[in-house]
Coordinates of C-alpha atoms in Angstrom, one line a residue:
Chain A
M17 CA 12.8 25.2 3.8
R18 CA 15.7 26.1 6.0
S19 CA 18.7 27.5 4.2
G20 CA 21.0 26.3 7.0
S21 CA 24.7 27.1 7.4
S22 CA 25.7 25.4 4.3
S23 CA 29.3 25.0 3.6
T24 CA 28.6 24.3 0.0
G25 CA 26.4 27.4 -0.5
Q26 CA 24.4 27.9 -3.7
L27 CA 26.0 25.5 -6.1
A28 CA 25.9 25.9 -9.8
A29 CA 23.6 23.5 -11.5
A30 CA 25.1 20.0 -11.6
R31 CA 24.2 19.6 -15.3
R32 CA 23.2 21.9 -18.0
C33 CA 20.5 21.4 -20.7
S34 CA 22.0 19.7 -23.7
V35 CA 19.9 22.0 -25.9
C36 CA 20.1 25.4 -24.4
G37 CA 22.5 25.3 -21.4
A38 CA 19.9 26.2 -18.8
P39 CA 20.0 24.2 -15.5
A40 CA 18.8 20.7 -16.1
V41 CA 15.9 19.1 -14.3
A42 CA 16.5 15.6 -15.7
Y43 CA 19.3 13.5 -17.2
L44 CA 18.2 10.7 -19.4
P45 CA 21.1 8.1 -19.6
Y46 CA 19.4 6.1 -22.4
A47 CA 19.2 9.2 -24.6
R48 CA 22.4 10.8 -23.2
L49 CA 20.4 14.0 -22.7
A50 CA 20.3 16.5 -19.9
L51 CA 17.2 18.7 -20.2
C52 CA 15.9 21.9 -18.7
K53 CA 12.2 22.3 -17.8
T54 CA 11.2 23.6 -21.3
H55 CA 13.2 21.1 -23.3
F56 CA 12.2 18.2 -21.1
V57 CA 8.5 18.9 -21.7
E58 CA 9.2 19.3 -25.4
Y59 CA 11.0 16.0 -25.5
I60 CA 8.2 14.1 -23.8
D61 CA 5.6 15.8 -26.0
R62 CA 7.6 14.7 -29.1
K63 CA 7.7 11.1 -27.8
V64 CA 3.9 11.2 -27.3
G65 CA 3.4 12.8 -30.7
R66 CA 5.3 10.0 -32.4
V67 CA 3.2 7.3 -30.8
L68 CA 0.0 9.2 -31.7
R69 CA 1.1 9.6 -35.3
R70 CA 2.2 5.9 -35.6
V71 CA -1.3 4.7 -34.7
S72 CA -3.1 7.5 -36.6
A73 CA -4.9 8.6 -33.4
L74 CA -5.2 12.3 -34.4
R75 CA -7.7 13.6 -37.1
P76 CA -9.8 16.7 -37.4
G77 CA -13.2 16.0 -35.8
G78 CA -12.0 12.7 -34.3
L79 CA -12.8 12.0 -30.7
I80 CA -10.5 10.5 -28.0
V81 CA -11.8 9.6 -24.6
A82 CA -9.0 10.0 -22.0
A83 CA -9.2 8.1 -18.7
V84 CA -8.0 10.2 -15.9
S85 CA -7.5 9.0 -12.3
G86 CA -6.0 12.1 -10.8
G87 CA -2.6 10.4 -10.6
K88 CA 0.7 11.5 -12.2
D89 CA 0.5 9.2 -15.3
S90 CA -3.0 10.0 -16.5
T91 CA -2.4 13.7 -15.7
A92 CA 0.8 13.8 -17.8
M93 CA -1.0 11.8 -20.6
L94 CA -3.9 14.2 -20.6
A95 CA -1.7 17.3 -20.7
S96 CA 0.4 16.1 -23.6
L97 CA -2.5 14.6 -25.5
A98 CA -4.4 17.9 -25.1
K99 CA -1.6 19.8 -26.9
H100 CA -1.6 17.3 -29.8
A101 CA -5.4 17.1 -29.9
R102 CA -5.7 20.9 -30.1
S103 CA -3.1 21.3 -32.9
S104 CA -4.7 18.6 -34.9
G105 CA -8.4 19.5 -34.4
T106 CA -9.1 16.2 -32.5
R107 CA -11.7 16.4 -29.8
L108 CA -10.9 15.2 -26.3
L109 CA -13.2 14.1 -23.5
A110 CA -11.7 13.3 -20.1
V111 CA -13.5 10.7 -18.0
H112 CA -13.0 10.1 -14.3
I113 CA -14.6 7.1 -12.6
D114 CA -15.4 7.8 -9.0
L115 CA -14.8 4.3 -7.5
G116 CA -16.1 5.2 -4.1
Y117 CA -13.0 4.4 -2.1
G118 CA -13.7 7.0 0.7
D119 CA -11.4 10.0 1.0
Y120 CA -8.9 8.6 -1.5
S121 CA -11.5 8.7 -4.2
L122 CA -12.5 12.2 -3.1
R123 CA -8.9 13.5 -3.4
S124 CA -8.5 11.6 -6.7
R125 CA -11.6 13.2 -8.2
E126 CA -10.6 16.7 -7.0
A127 CA -7.1 16.3 -8.6
A128 CA -8.6 14.9 -11.9
E129 CA -11.2 17.7 -12.1
K130 CA -8.6 20.4 -11.3
A131 CA -6.2 19.1 -14.0
C132 CA -9.0 19.0 -16.5
R133 CA -10.0 22.6 -15.7
E134 CA -6.5 23.8 -16.0
L135 CA -6.0 22.1 -19.3
G136 CA -9.4 23.2 -20.6
V137 CA -10.6 19.7 -21.3
P138 CA -14.2 18.7 -20.5
C139 CA -14.4 16.1 -17.8
L140 CA -17.2 13.6 -17.3
V141 CA -17.3 12.1 -13.8
I142 CA -18.9 8.7 -13.4
P143 CA -20.0 8.1 -9.8
F144 CA -20.0 4.3 -10.0
E145 CA -22.0 3.6 -6.9
D146 CA -24.8 6.0 -8.0
V147 CA -25.0 4.5 -11.4
V148 CA -25.0 0.8 -10.5
G149 CA -26.4 1.0 -6.9
V150 CA -23.5 -0.8 -5.3
S151 CA -19.9 0.1 -4.6
V152 CA -16.9 -1.5 -6.2
Y153 CA -15.8 -2.7 -2.8
E154 CA -19.3 -4.3 -2.2
L155 CA -19.2 -6.0 -5.6
A156 CA -15.8 -7.5 -4.6
R157 CA -16.9 -8.5 -1.2
R158 CA -20.2 -10.2 -2.3
S159 CA -18.5 -11.9 -5.3
R160 CA -15.6 -13.0 -3.0
R161 CA -13.0 -11.6 -5.5
P162 CA -10.0 -9.4 -4.9
V163 CA -10.9 -5.7 -5.1
C164 CA -8.2 -5.0 -7.7
S165 CA -9.7 -7.6 -10.0
V166 CA -13.2 -6.3 -9.7
C167 CA -11.9 -2.7 -10.0
G168 CA -10.2 -3.7 -13.3
I169 CA -13.4 -5.3 -14.7
V170 CA -15.4 -2.2 -13.8
K171 CA -12.9 0.3 -15.2
R172 CA -12.4 -1.6 -18.5
Y173 CA -16.2 -2.0 -18.9
V174 CA -17.2 1.6 -18.1
L175 CA -14.5 3.2 -20.3
N176 CA -15.3 1.0 -23.2
A177 CA -19.0 1.5 -22.9
L178 CA -18.5 5.2 -22.8
A179 CA -16.3 5.2 -25.8
V180 CA -18.7 3.0 -27.8
E181 CA -21.6 5.3 -26.9
A182 CA -19.7 8.4 -27.9
G183 CA -18.4 6.9 -31.1
A184 CA -14.9 7.6 -30.0
D185 CA -11.8 6.6 -32.0
Y186 CA -9.8 5.6 -29.0
V187 CA -9.8 5.3 -25.2
A188 CA -6.5 6.8 -24.0
L189 CA -4.9 5.3 -20.9
G190 CA -2.1 6.5 -18.7
H191 CA 0.0 3.4 -18.9
N192 CA 3.7 4.4 -18.9
G193 CA 6.6 2.5 -20.4
D194 CA 7.4 0.9 -17.0
D195 CA 3.8 -0.3 -16.6
I196 CA 3.9 -1.9 -20.1
L197 CA 7.2 -3.7 -19.4
A198 CA 5.9 -5.0 -16.0
Y199 CA 2.7 -6.3 -17.6
A200 CA 4.6 -7.9 -20.4
L201 CA 7.1 -9.6 -18.1
K202 CA 4.3 -10.8 -15.7
S203 CA 2.3 -12.2 -18.7
F204 CA 5.5 -13.9 -20.0
L205 CA 6.0 -15.5 -16.6
N206 CA 2.4 -16.7 -16.7
Q207 CA 2.8 -17.6 -20.4
D208 CA -0.3 -15.6 -21.1
L209 CA 0.9 -14.7 -24.6
G210 CA -2.5 -13.6 -25.7
Y211 CA -2.3 -10.7 -23.2
I212 CA 1.1 -9.6 -24.4
A213 CA -0.6 -9.2 -27.8
K214 CA -2.7 -6.4 -26.2
L215 CA 0.4 -4.5 -25.0
G216 CA 1.2 -2.4 -28.0
P217 CA 0.7 1.4 -28.3
S218 CA -2.8 0.7 -29.4
T219 CA -5.4 -2.1 -29.7
E220 CA -7.9 -2.5 -32.5
T221 CA -11.4 -1.3 -32.5
V222 CA -14.2 -3.9 -33.0
P223 CA -17.0 -1.8 -34.5
G224 CA -20.0 -1.5 -32.2
L225 CA -18.4 -3.8 -29.6
A226 CA -15.1 -2.3 -28.4
V227 CA -13.1 0.9 -29.0
G228 CA -9.4 0.5 -29.3
R229 CA -7.1 1.4 -26.4
L230 CA -4.4 4.0 -26.9
R231 CA -1.3 4.4 -24.8
P232 CA 0.2 7.8 -25.5
L233 CA 2.9 7.3 -22.8
Y234 CA 4.2 4.0 -24.4
E235 CA 7.7 5.3 -24.5
V236 CA 7.6 7.6 -21.5
F237 CA 8.9 6.2 -18.3
E238 CA 7.4 6.5 -14.8
K239 CA 10.1 8.8 -13.6
E240 CA 9.5 11.0 -16.7
T241 CA 5.8 11.3 -16.2
L242 CA 6.5 12.4 -12.6
I243 CA 9.0 15.0 -13.7
Y244 CA 6.6 16.1 -16.4
V245 CA 3.7 16.9 -14.0
L246 CA 6.1 18.5 -11.5
V247 CA 7.7 20.9 -14.0
S248 CA 4.4 21.6 -15.7
G249 CA 2.9 22.6 -12.3
L250 CA 0.0 20.3 -12.8
P251 CA -2.2 19.1 -9.9
F252 CA -1.9 15.4 -9.2
L253 CA -2.4 12.9 -6.4
H254 CA 0.6 10.9 -5.3
E255 CA -1.0 8.4 -3.0
E256 CA -1.4 4.7 -3.0
C257 CA -4.9 3.2 -3.4
P258 CA -6.1 1.9 0.0
Y259 CA -6.7 -1.5 -1.7
R260 CA -3.3 -1.9 -3.3
P261 CA -1.6 -5.1 -2.1
Q262 CA 1.6 -4.6 0.0
A263 CA 4.0 -5.7 -2.7
P264 CA 2.3 -6.3 -6.1
I265 CA 4.5 -8.4 -8.4
E266 CA 4.4 -5.6 -11.0
Q267 CA 6.2 -3.3 -8.5
R268 CA 9.0 -5.9 -8.0
L269 CA 9.4 -6.3 -11.7
K270 CA 9.7 -2.6 -12.1
E271 CA 12.3 -2.4 -9.5
A272 CA 14.3 -5.2 -11.1
M273 CA 14.1 -3.5 -14.5
N274 CA 15.2 -0.2 -13.0
H275 CA 18.3 -1.9 -11.5
L276 CA 19.1 -3.5 -14.9
E277 CA 18.5 -0.1 -16.6
E278 CA 21.0 1.6 -14.3
E279 CA 23.6 -1.0 -15.4
H280 CA 22.5 -1.1 -19.1
P281 CA 21.0 2.3 -20.1
G282 CA 18.6 1.8 -23.0
L283 CA 17.5 -1.7 -22.1
K284 CA 14.0 -0.6 -21.3
I285 CA 13.4 1.6 -24.4
S286 CA 14.7 -1.1 -26.7
A287 CA 12.6 -3.8 -25.0
L288 CA 9.5 -1.6 -25.5
R289 CA 10.2 -0.8 -29.1
R290 CA 10.7 -4.5 -29.9
L291 CA 7.6 -5.4 -28.0
A292 CA 5.6 -2.9 -30.1
K293 CA 6.9 -4.6 -33.2
N294 CA 6.1 -8.1 -32.1
V295 CA 2.6 -7.8 -30.7
K296 CA 1.1 -9.3 -33.9
L297 CA 3.3 -12.3 -33.4
Y298 CA 2.0 -12.8 -29.8
E299 CA -1.5 -12.5 -31.1
R300 CA -0.9 -15.6 -33.3
L301 CA 1.0 -17.4 -30.5
G302 CA -1.8 -16.6 -28.0
G303 CA -4.5 -18.0 -30.3
G304 CA -6.4 -14.7 -30.7
G305 CA -9.5 -15.7 -28.8
E306 CA -13.1 -15.5 -30.0
T307 CA -14.9 -12.1 -30.1
G308 CA -18.5 -12.3 -29.1
R309 CA -21.3 -10.0 -28.1
C310 CA -22.7 -9.9 -24.6
R311 CA -26.4 -11.0 -24.6
H312 CA -27.3 -8.5 -21.9
C313 CA -25.4 -5.3 -22.9
G314 CA -24.4 -5.9 -26.5
L315 CA -20.7 -5.1 -25.9
I316 CA -17.6 -7.2 -26.5
S317 CA -17.5 -10.5 -24.7
A318 CA -15.4 -13.7 -24.8
G319 CA -18.5 -15.8 -24.3
E320 CA -22.1 -14.9 -24.5
E321 CA -22.0 -12.9 -21.3
C322 CA -19.3 -10.2 -20.6
S323 CA -17.4 -10.3 -17.4
F324 CA -19.1 -7.1 -16.0
C325 CA -22.6 -8.4 -16.7
R326 CA -21.7 -11.8 -15.2
L327 CA -20.3 -10.2 -12.1
T328 CA -23.2 -7.8 -11.5
R329 CA -25.8 -10.4 -12.4
R330 CA -24.4 -12.8 -9.7
V331 CA -24.2 -10.1 -7.1
L332 CA -27.3 -8.0 -7.8
G333 CA -29.6 -10.5 -9.5
E334 CA -29.5 -8.7 -12.8
P335 CA -26.7 -7.6 -15.1
A336 CA -25.8 -3.9 -14.7
G337 CA -24.3 -3.4 -18.2
P338 CA -27.5 -2.1 -19.8
R339 CA -28.1 0.4 -16.9
V340 CA -24.5 1.7 -17.3
R341 CA -25.0 2.1 -21.0
T342 CA -28.2 4.0 -20.6
W343 CA -26.7 6.3 -18.0
L344 CA -23.7 7.1 -20.2
R345 CA -26.0 7.7 -23.2
E346 CA -28.0 10.2 -21.3
R347 CA -24.9 12.1 -20.1
L348 CA -23.4 12.2 -23.6
E349 CA -26.7 13.5 -24.9
E350 CA -26.6 16.3 -22.3
L351 CA -23.0 17.1 -23.6
G352 CA -24.1 17.0 -27.2
L353 CA -21.6 14.1 -27.6
R354 CA -23.8 11.2 -28.6
G355 CA -21.6 10.0 -31.5
G356 CA -22.6 6.7 -33.0
A357 CA -20.2 6.8 -35.9
P358 CA -16.8 8.3 -35.4
G359 CA -16.9 12.0 -36.1
G360 CA -20.7 11.9 -36.2
S361 CA -21.2 14.6 -33.6
T362 CA -19.8 18.0 -33.4
G363 CA -21.2 20.3 -30.7
G364 CA -20.5 20.5 -27.1
L365 CA -16.9 19.4 -26.9
H366 CA -15.3 22.7 -26.7
V367 CA -17.0 23.4 -23.4
R368 CA -14.6 24.0 -20.6
G369 CA -13.8 21.5 -18.0
D370 CA -15.0 23.7 -15.1
Q371 CA -18.5 23.2 -16.2
A372 CA -18.4 19.9 -14.3
L373 CA -20.1 17.9 -16.9
G374 CA -22.4 15.0 -16.0
E375 CA -21.9 15.1 -12.3
T376 CA -24.4 13.7 -9.9
K377 CA -24.4 14.0 -6.2
R378 CA -23.2 11.1 -4.3
G379 CA -22.7 10.1 -0.7
Q380 CA -19.0 10.3 0.1
E381 CA -19.0 7.8 2.9
D382 CA -16.2 5.4 3.2
T383 CA -17.3 2.3 1.4
R384 CA -14.6 0.0 2.9
G385 CA -17.0 -1.0 5.6
G386 CA -15.5 -3.4 8.1
A387 CA -12.5 -4.3 6.0
Chain B
M15 CA 29.3 15.5 6.0
V16 CA 25.9 16.8 4.9
R17 CA 22.8 16.2 6.9
V18 CA 19.5 16.3 5.0
V19 CA 15.9 15.7 5.9
A20 CA 14.1 13.7 3.2
E21 CA 10.3 13.5 3.1
L22 CA 9.4 10.3 1.3
L23 CA 6.3 10.3 -0.9
P24 CA 3.7 8.8 -1.1
D25 CA 4.6 7.2 2.3
R26 CA 4.8 10.6 4.0
R27 CA 7.7 9.3 6.0
R28 CA 10.4 11.7 7.2
V29 CA 14.0 10.5 7.5
E30 CA 17.2 12.3 8.4
V31 CA 20.2 11.1 6.5
E32 CA 23.9 11.9 6.9
L33 CA 25.7 11.9 3.6
E34 CA 29.4 11.9 2.7
K35 CA 29.4 13.7 -0.6
G36 CA 25.8 15.0 -0.3
T37 CA 24.7 14.2 -3.8
V38 CA 21.2 13.2 -4.9
A39 CA 22.6 9.9 -6.1
E40 CA 24.1 9.2 -2.6
L41 CA 20.8 10.1 -1.0
L42 CA 18.8 7.7 -3.2
E43 CA 21.4 4.9 -2.6
R44 CA 21.1 5.4 1.2
L45 CA 17.3 5.3 0.9
G46 CA 17.6 2.1 -1.1
L47 CA 15.9 3.6 -4.1
S48 CA 16.8 3.2 -7.7
R49 CA 17.8 6.3 -9.6
E50 CA 15.4 5.3 -12.3
G51 CA 12.5 4.9 -9.9
A52 CA 12.7 8.1 -7.8
V53 CA 12.8 11.9 -8.1
V54 CA 14.3 14.2 -5.5
V55 CA 12.7 17.6 -5.5
R56 CA 13.9 20.9 -4.0
D57 CA 11.4 23.8 -3.9
G58 CA 9.3 22.1 -6.6
T59 CA 12.2 21.6 -8.9
P60 CA 13.5 18.1 -9.7
L61 CA 17.2 17.6 -9.2
V62 CA 19.6 15.6 -11.3
E63 CA 21.7 12.9 -9.6
E64 CA 24.9 14.9 -9.4
E65 CA 23.3 17.8 -7.6
V66 CA 24.9 18.4 -4.2
L67 CA 22.4 18.9 -1.3
R68 CA 23.0 21.6 1.3
D69 CA 23.5 20.9 5.0
E70 CA 20.2 20.9 6.9
E71 CA 18.3 20.9 3.7
R72 CA 14.8 19.5 3.4
V73 CA 13.9 17.7 0.2
L74 CA 11.0 15.7 -1.1
V75 CA 11.7 12.2 -2.5
Y76 CA 9.0 10.9 -4.8
R77 CA 8.9 7.2 -5.5
A78 CA 7.9 7.1 -9.1
A79 CA 6.4 3.6 -9.0
S80 CA 3.4 4.7 -6.9
G81 CA 0.2 6.5 -7.1
G82 CA -0.1 6.2 -10.9

């Protein structure tokens, strides 16, 4: 960085921390707080802790599976969750799904594994193409569906299957407050009220079929997760997925909400807290929906076949759910993590992340083909 | 007048911007970014909106709503 011939010179910090008076790295208008690095991290960790306590996510011997992409949100989520897990005796297993999107996936995986190593959290990498025999892109191409939609089905399925096999209490996701509001607004516009019902800080576990999802960053905004990883010095990948549409509607909704928030500080946090209170109401309005068991893999399904088994059966000729479950079971056994009942297994989880658990070799060729 | 070089992430686009007051808030406004949706970083440290940038300074501008 060039120092230049600045006429302003080295300026005093524009704002001082409301707690200790050190130079501030963030000002949060909705909380009327300026915070230095230390107190900013503490503030976010407290917010995360409140959400975790509200949904009783922490318990000695409990297990949380944390989905990590290598991006800022899941990295911040993992870092904060690791602190709370450690102090409460809750076990934590990070999982990264290698989606096979060429160099982007390589860099994502590197960032995720590095963050796990630095945080001392064991990391299971799931190389999707090696496990299922076909890439996510190929599944999308052959089923004539958008990559994002197929990617969503794959991630939801694999994470849930892993959590069920491990007997985990929760699957923790890196959704931040801005994500939740954008999903809720989009669902409202589509009048998909049943989906809004799933947008609370946690969703419920259906024993044997589905493990509840947990959103530790429910009240943490996108800008805050970014500042959190920056001031914590954590490795993360700040890159767009190559398959991301040019202007997804969620992005526009976030921008609109941010403009409103600038004019009306506190709008977003109030909306989130009210949403969290009303999810049960949306569940009734949305009609709930039947919970079934997939006849192929035995996991949760709206009908008699889950969306992952249906998709893979149509493309590959046979459903891939059972194969995925077997692969995960074997990896968990290697890790000493085959749970069954929550809290049922003990050993293995305190291994360090740098032991690169459950990896298999895979070709790193770009799977985008002629797209 | 303060001239700063902003590297936008994740786009990896570099732009030179001339600012009147030279604040972070002014830079974001000139780049068409919301204060709620972007973070300006100097030497790895996030800056608050009132921070005044130095002439010829290079900063990173992270768009928060990306690369989650």
